[in-house]
Coordinates of C-alpha atoms and ligand atoms in Angstrom, one line a residue:
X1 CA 0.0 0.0 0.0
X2 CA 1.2 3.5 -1.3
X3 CA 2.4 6.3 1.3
X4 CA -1.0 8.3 0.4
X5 CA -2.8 5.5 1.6
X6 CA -1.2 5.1 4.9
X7 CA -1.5 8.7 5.6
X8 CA -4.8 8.7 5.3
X9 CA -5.6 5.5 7.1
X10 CA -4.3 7.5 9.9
X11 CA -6.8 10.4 8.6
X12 CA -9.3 8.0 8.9
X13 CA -8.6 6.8 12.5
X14 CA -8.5 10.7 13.7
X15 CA -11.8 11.0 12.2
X16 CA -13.0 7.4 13.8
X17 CA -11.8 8.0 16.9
X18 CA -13.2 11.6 16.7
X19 CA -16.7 10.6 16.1
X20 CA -16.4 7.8 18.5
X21 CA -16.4 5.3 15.2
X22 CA -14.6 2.2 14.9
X23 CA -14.1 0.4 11.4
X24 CA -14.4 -3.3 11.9
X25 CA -11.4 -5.0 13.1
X26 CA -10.2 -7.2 11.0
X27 CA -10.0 -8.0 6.8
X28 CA -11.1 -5.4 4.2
X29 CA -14.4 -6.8 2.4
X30 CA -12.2 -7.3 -0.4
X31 CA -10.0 -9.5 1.0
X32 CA -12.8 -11.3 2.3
X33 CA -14.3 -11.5 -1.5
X34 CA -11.0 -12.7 -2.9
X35 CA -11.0 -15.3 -1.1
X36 CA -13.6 -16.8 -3.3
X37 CA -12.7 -15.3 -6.6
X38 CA -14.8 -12.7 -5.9
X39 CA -13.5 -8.5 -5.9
X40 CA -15.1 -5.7 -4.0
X41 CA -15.4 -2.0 -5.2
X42 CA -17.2 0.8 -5.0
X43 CA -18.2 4.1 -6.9
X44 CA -16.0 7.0 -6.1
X45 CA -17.1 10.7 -7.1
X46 CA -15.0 14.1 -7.2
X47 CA -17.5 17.3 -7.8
X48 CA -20.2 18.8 -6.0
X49 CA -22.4 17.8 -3.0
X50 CA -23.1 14.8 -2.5
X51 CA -21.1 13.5 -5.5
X52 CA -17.7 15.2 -3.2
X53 CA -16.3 11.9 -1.5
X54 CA -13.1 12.0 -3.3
X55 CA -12.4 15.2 -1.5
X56 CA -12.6 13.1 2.2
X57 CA -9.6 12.7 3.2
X58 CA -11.5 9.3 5.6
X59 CA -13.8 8.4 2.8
X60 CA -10.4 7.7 0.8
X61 CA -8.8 5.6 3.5
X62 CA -12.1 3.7 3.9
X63 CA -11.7 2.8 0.0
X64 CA -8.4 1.7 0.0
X65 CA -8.9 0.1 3.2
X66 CA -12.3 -2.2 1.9
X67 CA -11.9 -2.1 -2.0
X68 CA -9.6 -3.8 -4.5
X69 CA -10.9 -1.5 -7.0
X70 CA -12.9 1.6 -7.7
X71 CA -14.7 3.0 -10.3
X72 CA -15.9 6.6 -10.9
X73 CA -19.4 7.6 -10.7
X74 CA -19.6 10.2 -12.8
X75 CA -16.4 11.2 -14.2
X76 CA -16.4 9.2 -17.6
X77 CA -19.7 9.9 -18.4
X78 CA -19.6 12.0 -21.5
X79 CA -21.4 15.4 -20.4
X80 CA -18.2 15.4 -17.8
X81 CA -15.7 14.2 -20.0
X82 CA -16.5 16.3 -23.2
X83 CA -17.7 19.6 -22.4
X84 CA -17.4 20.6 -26.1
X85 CA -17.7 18.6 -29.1
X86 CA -14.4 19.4 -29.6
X87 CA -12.7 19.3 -26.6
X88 CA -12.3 16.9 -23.8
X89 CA -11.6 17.5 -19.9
X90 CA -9.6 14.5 -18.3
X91 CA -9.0 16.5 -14.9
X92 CA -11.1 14.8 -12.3
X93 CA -10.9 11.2 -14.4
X94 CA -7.3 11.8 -14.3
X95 CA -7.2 12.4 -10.1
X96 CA -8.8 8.8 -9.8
X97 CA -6.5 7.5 -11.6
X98 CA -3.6 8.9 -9.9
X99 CA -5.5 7.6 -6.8
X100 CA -6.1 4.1 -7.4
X101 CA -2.2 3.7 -8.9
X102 CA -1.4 5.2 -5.2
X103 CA -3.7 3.3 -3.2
X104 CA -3.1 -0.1 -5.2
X105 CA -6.0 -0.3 -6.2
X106 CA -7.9 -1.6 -9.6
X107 CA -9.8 0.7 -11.9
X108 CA -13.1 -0.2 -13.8
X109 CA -14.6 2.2 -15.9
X110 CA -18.4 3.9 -16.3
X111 CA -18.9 4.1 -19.2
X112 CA -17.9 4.5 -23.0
X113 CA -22.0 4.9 -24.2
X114 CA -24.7 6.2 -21.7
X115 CA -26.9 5.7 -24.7
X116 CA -29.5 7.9 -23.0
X117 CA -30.1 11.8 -24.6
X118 CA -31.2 13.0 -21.1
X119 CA -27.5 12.2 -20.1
X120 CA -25.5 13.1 -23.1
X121 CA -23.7 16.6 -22.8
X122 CA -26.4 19.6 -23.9
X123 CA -24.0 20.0 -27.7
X124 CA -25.0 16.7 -29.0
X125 CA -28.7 17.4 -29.1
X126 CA -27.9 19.9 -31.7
X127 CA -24.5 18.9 -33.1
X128 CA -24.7 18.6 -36.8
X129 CA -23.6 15.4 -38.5
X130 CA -23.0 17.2 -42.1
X131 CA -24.3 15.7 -45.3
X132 CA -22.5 12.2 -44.3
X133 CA -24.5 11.4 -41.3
X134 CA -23.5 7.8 -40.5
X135 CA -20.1 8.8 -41.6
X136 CA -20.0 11.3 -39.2
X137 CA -21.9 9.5 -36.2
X138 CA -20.2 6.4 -36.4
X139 CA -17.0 8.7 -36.4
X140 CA -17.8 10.5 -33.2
X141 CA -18.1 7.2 -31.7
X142 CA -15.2 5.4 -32.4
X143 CA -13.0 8.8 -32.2
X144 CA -14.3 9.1 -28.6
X145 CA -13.9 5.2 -27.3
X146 CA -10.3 5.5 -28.6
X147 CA -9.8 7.9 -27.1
X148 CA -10.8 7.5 -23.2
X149 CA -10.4 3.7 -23.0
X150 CA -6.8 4.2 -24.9
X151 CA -5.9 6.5 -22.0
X152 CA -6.8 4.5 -18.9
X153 CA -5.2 1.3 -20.7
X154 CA -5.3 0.1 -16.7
X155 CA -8.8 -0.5 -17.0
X156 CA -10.0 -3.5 -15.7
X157 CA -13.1 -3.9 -17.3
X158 CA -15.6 -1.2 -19.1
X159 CA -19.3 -1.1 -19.3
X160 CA -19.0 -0.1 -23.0
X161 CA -23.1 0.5 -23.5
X162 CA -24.7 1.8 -19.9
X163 CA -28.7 1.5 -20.3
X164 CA -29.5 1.4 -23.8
X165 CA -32.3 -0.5 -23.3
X166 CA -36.2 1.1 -22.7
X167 CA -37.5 -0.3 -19.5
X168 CA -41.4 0.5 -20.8
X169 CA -41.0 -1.1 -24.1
X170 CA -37.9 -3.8 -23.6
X171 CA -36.6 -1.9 -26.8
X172 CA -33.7 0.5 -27.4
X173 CA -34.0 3.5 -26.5
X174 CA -34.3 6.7 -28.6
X175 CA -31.2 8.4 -28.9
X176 CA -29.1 10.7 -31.1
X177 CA -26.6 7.6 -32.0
X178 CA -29.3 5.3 -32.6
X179 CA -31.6 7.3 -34.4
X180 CA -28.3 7.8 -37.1
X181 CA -26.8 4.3 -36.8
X182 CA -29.4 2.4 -35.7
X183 CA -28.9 -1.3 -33.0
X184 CA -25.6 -1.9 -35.1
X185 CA -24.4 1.2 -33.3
X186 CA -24.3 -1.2 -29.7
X187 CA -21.7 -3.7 -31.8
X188 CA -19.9 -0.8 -33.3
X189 CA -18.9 0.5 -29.5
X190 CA -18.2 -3.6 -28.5
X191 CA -15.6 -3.9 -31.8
X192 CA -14.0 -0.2 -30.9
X193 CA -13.6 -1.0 -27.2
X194 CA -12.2 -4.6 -27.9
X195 CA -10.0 -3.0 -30.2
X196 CA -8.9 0.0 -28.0
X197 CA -8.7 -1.3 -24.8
X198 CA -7.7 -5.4 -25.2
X199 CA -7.4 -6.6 -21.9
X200 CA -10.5 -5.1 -20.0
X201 CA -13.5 -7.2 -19.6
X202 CA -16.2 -6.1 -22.3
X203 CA -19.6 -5.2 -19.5
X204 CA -23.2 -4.3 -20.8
X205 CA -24.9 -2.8 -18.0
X206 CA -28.5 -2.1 -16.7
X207 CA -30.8 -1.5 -14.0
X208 CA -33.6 -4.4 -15.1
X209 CA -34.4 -5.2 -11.6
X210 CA -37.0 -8.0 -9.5
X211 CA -40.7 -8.2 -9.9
X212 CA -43.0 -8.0 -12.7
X213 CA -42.9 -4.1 -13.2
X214 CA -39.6 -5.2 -14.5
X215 CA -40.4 -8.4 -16.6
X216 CA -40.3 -5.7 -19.8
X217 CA -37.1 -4.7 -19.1
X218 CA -35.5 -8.2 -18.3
X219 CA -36.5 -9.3 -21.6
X220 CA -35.2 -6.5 -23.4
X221 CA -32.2 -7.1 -21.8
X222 CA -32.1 -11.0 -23.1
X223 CA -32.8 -10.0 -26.5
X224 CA -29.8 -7.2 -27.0
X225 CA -27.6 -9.9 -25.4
X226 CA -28.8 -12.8 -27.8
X227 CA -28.0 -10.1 -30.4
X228 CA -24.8 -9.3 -29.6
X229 CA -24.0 -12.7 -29.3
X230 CA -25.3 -14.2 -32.3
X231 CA -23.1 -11.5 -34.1
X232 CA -20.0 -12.6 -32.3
X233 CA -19.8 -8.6 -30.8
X234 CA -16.6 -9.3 -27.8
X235 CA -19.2 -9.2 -24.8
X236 CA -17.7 -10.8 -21.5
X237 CA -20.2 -10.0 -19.0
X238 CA -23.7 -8.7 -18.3
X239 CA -23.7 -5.7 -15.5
X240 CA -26.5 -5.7 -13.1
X241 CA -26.8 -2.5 -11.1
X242 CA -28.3 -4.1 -8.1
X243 CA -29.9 -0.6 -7.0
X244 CA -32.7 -2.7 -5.4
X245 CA -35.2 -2.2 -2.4
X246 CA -37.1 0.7 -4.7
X247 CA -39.6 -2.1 -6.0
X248 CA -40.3 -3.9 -2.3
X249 CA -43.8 -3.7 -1.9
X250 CA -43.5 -4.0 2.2
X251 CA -41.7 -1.8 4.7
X252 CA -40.9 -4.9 6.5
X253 CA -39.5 -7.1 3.7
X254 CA -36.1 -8.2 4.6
X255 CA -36.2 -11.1 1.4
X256 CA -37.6 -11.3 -2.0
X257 CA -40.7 -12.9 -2.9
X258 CA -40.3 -16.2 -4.0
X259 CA -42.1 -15.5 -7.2
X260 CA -39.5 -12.6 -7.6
X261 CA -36.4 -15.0 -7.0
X262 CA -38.0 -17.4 -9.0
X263 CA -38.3 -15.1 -12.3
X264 CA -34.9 -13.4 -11.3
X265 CA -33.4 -16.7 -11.3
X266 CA -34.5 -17.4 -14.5
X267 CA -33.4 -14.6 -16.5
X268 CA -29.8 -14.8 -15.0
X269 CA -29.9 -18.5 -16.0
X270 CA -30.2 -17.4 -19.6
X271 CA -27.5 -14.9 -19.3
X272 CA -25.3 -17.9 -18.3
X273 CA -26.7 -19.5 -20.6
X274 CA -25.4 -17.4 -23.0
X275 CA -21.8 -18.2 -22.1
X276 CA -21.7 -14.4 -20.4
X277 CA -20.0 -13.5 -16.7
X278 CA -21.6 -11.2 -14.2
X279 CA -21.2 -8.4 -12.6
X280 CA -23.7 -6.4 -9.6
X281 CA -22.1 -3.1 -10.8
X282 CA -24.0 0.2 -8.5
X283 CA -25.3 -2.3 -5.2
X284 CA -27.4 -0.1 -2.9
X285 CA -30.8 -0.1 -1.1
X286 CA -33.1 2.5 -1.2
X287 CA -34.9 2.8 2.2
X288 CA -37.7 5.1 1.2
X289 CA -40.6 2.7 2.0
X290 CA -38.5 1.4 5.8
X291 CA -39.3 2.0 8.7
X292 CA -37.7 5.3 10.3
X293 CA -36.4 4.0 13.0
X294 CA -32.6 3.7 12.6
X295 CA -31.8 -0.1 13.9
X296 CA -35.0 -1.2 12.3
X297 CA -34.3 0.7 8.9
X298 CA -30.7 -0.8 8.8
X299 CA -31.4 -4.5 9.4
X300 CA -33.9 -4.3 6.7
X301 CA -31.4 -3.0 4.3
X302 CA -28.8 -5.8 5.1
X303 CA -31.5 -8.4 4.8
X304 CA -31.9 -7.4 1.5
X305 CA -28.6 -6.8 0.8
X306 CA -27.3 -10.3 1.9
X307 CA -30.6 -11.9 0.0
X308 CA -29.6 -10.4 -3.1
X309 CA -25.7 -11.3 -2.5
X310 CA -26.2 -14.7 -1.2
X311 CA -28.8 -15.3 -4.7
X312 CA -26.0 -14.0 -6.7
X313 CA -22.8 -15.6 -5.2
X314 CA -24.4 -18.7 -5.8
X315 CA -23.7 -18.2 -9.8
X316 CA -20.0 -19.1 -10.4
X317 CA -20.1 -16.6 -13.1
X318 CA -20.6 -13.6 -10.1
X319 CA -17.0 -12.3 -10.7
X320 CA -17.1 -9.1 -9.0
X321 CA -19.9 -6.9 -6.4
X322 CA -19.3 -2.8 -6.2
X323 CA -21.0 -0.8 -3.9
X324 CA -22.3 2.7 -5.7
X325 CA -20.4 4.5 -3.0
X326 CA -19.5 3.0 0.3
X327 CA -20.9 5.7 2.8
X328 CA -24.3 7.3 2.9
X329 CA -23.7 10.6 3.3
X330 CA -22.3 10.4 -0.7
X331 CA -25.1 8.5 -2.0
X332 CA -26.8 9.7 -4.9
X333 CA -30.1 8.1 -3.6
X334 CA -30.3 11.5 -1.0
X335 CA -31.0 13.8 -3.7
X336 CA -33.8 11.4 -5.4
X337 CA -36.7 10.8 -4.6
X338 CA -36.4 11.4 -0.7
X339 CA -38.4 9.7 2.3
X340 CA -42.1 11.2 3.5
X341 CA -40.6 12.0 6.4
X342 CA -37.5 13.3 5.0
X343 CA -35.3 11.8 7.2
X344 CA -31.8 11.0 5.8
X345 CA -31.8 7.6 3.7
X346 CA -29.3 4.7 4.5
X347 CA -28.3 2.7 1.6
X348 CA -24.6 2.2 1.9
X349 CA -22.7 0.1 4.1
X350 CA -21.0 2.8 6.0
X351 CA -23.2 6.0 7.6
X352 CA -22.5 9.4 7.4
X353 CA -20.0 9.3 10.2
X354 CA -17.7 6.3 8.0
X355 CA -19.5 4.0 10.4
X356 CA -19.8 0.4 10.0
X357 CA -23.4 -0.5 9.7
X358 CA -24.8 -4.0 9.5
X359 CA -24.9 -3.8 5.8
X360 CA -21.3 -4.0 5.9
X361 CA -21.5 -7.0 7.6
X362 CA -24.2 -8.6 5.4
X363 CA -21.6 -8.1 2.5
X364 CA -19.0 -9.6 4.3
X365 CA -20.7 -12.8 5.5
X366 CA -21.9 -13.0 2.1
X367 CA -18.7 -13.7 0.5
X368 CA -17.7 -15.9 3.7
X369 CA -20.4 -17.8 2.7
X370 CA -20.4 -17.9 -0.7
X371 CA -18.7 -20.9 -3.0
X372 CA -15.5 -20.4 -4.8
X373 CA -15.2 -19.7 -8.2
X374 CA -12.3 -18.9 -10.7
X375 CA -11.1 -15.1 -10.6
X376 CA -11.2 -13.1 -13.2
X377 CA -7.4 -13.0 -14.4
Ligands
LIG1 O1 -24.9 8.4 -9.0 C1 -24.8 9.1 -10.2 C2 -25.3 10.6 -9.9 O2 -24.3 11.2 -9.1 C3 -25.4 11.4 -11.2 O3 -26.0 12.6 -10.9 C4 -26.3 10.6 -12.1 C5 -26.4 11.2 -13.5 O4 -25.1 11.2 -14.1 O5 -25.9 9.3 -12.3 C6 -25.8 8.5 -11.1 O6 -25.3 7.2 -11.4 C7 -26.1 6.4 -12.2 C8 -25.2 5.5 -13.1 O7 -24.3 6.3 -13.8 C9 -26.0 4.6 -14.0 N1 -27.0 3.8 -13.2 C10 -27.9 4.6 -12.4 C11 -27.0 5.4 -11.4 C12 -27.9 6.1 -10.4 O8 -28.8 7.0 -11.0

C-alpha cells in the first residue's frame, strides 16, 4: 500500500476516533471476497455535493482500506468528460486515476455509451452530423472510445453501453446515435472497445431489476444480449446495477418474494446461458418505503442486501460486487426521490460518520459464505 494510503488510514482513524467510530477490526471486504474469486469496489465521485467523496480525506482511506478497486461515478460519463464537441476535460478522471495507482487499487470504468439523450452533454442534441450522417456518427463514436479507453489502458473492465435498453417497451431506447446508426451502433462500440482497450473485460450494464414491473425490461435485456451474441460482438459479462429495495412492496421485507427469486433466477440463467460472466455493478438499497427508526431501517437494508448477494454468489459466473459509494452521506439516492418524512436515507454500508453499519457485515458474510469460483485473471 502506497504512502498516500497510509496517511490517510491515519486520517481515517482521527476522524473514527473523533466521532467515537470504529471500522471493523479485521480483513477489508475485499480481502474477504478474494478469497472466493470474488472483488469488492465501490463508486467513487469528485464534484459537488453529494457526489464530493473524493475530496474526504476518511472516505479515501475507507476505500483503500475495503476495496480492491474503484470506479468513478460520474467522471467518464460524457457530459463530464466532453464539455465541447471538440474538446475533452480528463481532470477529475485523471485524479482517480492517480489515486487508485497510489492506493493499489484496480480501476473499472463507467462508461464509453450512456446511450440515454437526457445524459449526453447539452451539444449533441444539436451537433450537426453534415451531409454524411452515418459517416460522421459512427466517427464520433469510435473517435471518442479510442480515445478514453486508450488512455486508462489500466482498465479492468468497461461497461461499454450503460442502459441502452427502454424499460417500458424492452426496446432501445431513442437516442441521437441510434436514431443515425441504428442497433448496429451497440456492436460498433463492443468492436471499438475490444480494439482500443484489449485486456479489460467487455460489460453491458442495466438497471432491469426483481418483480414483474420489470419483466419488460429483463427481456429487453435477453434479446440485446442474444444479439450481440449471435453477431460474435466481444461481450464478457452482463452488468447488473443491483440498485434494489425501490420495488419492495413492504416496509418490513427483509427477502424477495419467491415469485420474484423465481423469475430473477430465470433470466440470470439465460444470461449464463449465453456463455456471459456477471457483474452487480452500482449495489445499494433505497430505504424510502422502511421503517424510520434507525436499527429497524438498517437491518432491513442488510437483509436485503445479503438476500440479493447470497442469490448471486451462488452463480459461479458472479466475478465481482461494487458498492455505488461505500458511505451514505455520498449517496446519490439523498437527492432522489427522498423519504415522506424526509429523514436521511441509509443505503450504503458505512453512515455518514464512516460508520460500520450491519450492511457492511451482510456483505462480508456474504462472501464468507459464498462458494469459490475462478477469478477473473
Ligand atoms: O450516482 C450518479 C449521480 O451522481 C449522477 O448525478 C447521475 C447522473 O449522471 O448518475 C448517477 O449514477 C447512475 C449511473 O451512472 C447509472 N446507473 C444509475 C445510477 C444512479 O442514477
Amino acid at each position: 500500500m502506497g504512502s498516500i494510503s497510509r496517511r490517510e488510514m491515519l486520517a481515517l482513524s482521527g476522524a473514527a476516533l473523533a466521532s467515537g467510530a470504529a471500522a471493523p477490526a479485521g480483513e477489508g471486504l475485499d480481502a474477504v471476497a478474494r478469497k472466493k474469486g470474488v472483488r469488492f469496489g465501490s463508486a467513487v465521485g469528485v464534484g459537488t455535493p453529494p457526489n464530493s467523496a473524493f475530496d474526504d480525506p476518511g472516505y479515501r482511506a475507507l476505500l483503500a482500506r475495503e476495496c480492491g478497486l474503484i470506479v468513478a461515478e460520474n467522471e467518464h460519463k460524457w457530459y463530464v468528460l466532453r464539455p465541447a464537441a471538440e474538446r475533452y476535460d480528463f481532470a477529475h478522471a485523471d485524479r482517480l486515476a492517480a489515486f487508485a495507482r497510489e492506493s493499489g487499487l484496480g480501476l473499472r470504468g463507467h462508461t464509453l455509451l450512456w446511450n440515454r439523450d437526457e445524459w449526453s452533454p447539452k451539444w449533441l442534441a444539436t451537433h450537426d452530423f453534415g451531409p454524411r450522417p452515418r459517416q460522421a456518427a459512427e466517427r464520433m463514436l469510435t473517435e471518442h472510445i479510442r480515445t478514453v479507453a486508450g488512455r486508462y489502458p489500466q482498465m479492468d473492465s468497461w461497461d461499454v453501453v450503460n442502459e441502452t435498453v427502454d424499460p417500458a417497451t424492452g426496446e432501445l431506447r431513442e437516442t441521437v446515435f441510434g436514431r443515425i446508426l441504428g442497433p448496429e451502433l451497440i456492436d460498433i462500440c463492443f468492436h471499438t472497445a475490444k480494439a482500443a482497450a484489449p485486456k479489460a473485460k467487455l460489460i453491458y450494464n442495466d438497471y432491469m431489476n426483481f418483480g414483474p414491473a420489470e419483466a419488460k425490461h429483463r427481456a429487453g435485456v435477453l434479446k440485446l444480449l442474444e444479439r450481440l451474441k449471435a453477431r460474435n460482438a466481444p461481450i464478457d459479462a452482463l452488468g447488473i446495477q443491483g440498485h434494489i429495495g425501490g420495488g419492495v412492496d413492504s416496509p418490513d421485507m427483509t427477502r424477495f418474494s419467491p415469485a420474484d427469486q423465481r423469475d430473477w433466477r430465470a433470466f440470470v440463467d439465460e444470461v449464463r446461458g449465453m456463455g456471459l460472466d456477471l457483474l452487480i455493478t452500482e449495489l445499494d438499497v433505497n430505504d424510502k418505503a422502511m421503517p424510520a427508526d434507525i436499527p429497524q431501517r438498517d437491518a432491513r437494508v442488510a437483509g436485503l442486501t445479503r438476500d440479493f448477494l447470497d442469490l448471486m454468489l451462488d452463480y459461479r459466473e458472479l466475478k465481482q460486487v461494487i458498492v455505488w459509494g461505500m458511505a451514505d452521506r455520498y449517496s446519490w439516492l439523498q437527492g432522489t426521490s427522498p423519504r415522506p418524512d424526509g429523514l436521511p436515507k441509509r443505503p450504503l454500508p458505512y453512515d455518514a460518520e464512516l460508520r460500520a453499519k450491519p450492511m457492511r457485515e451482510a456483505i462480508a458474510a456474504a462472501f464468507r459464505a459464498a462458494p469459490e469460483r475462478k477469478a477473473w485473471a
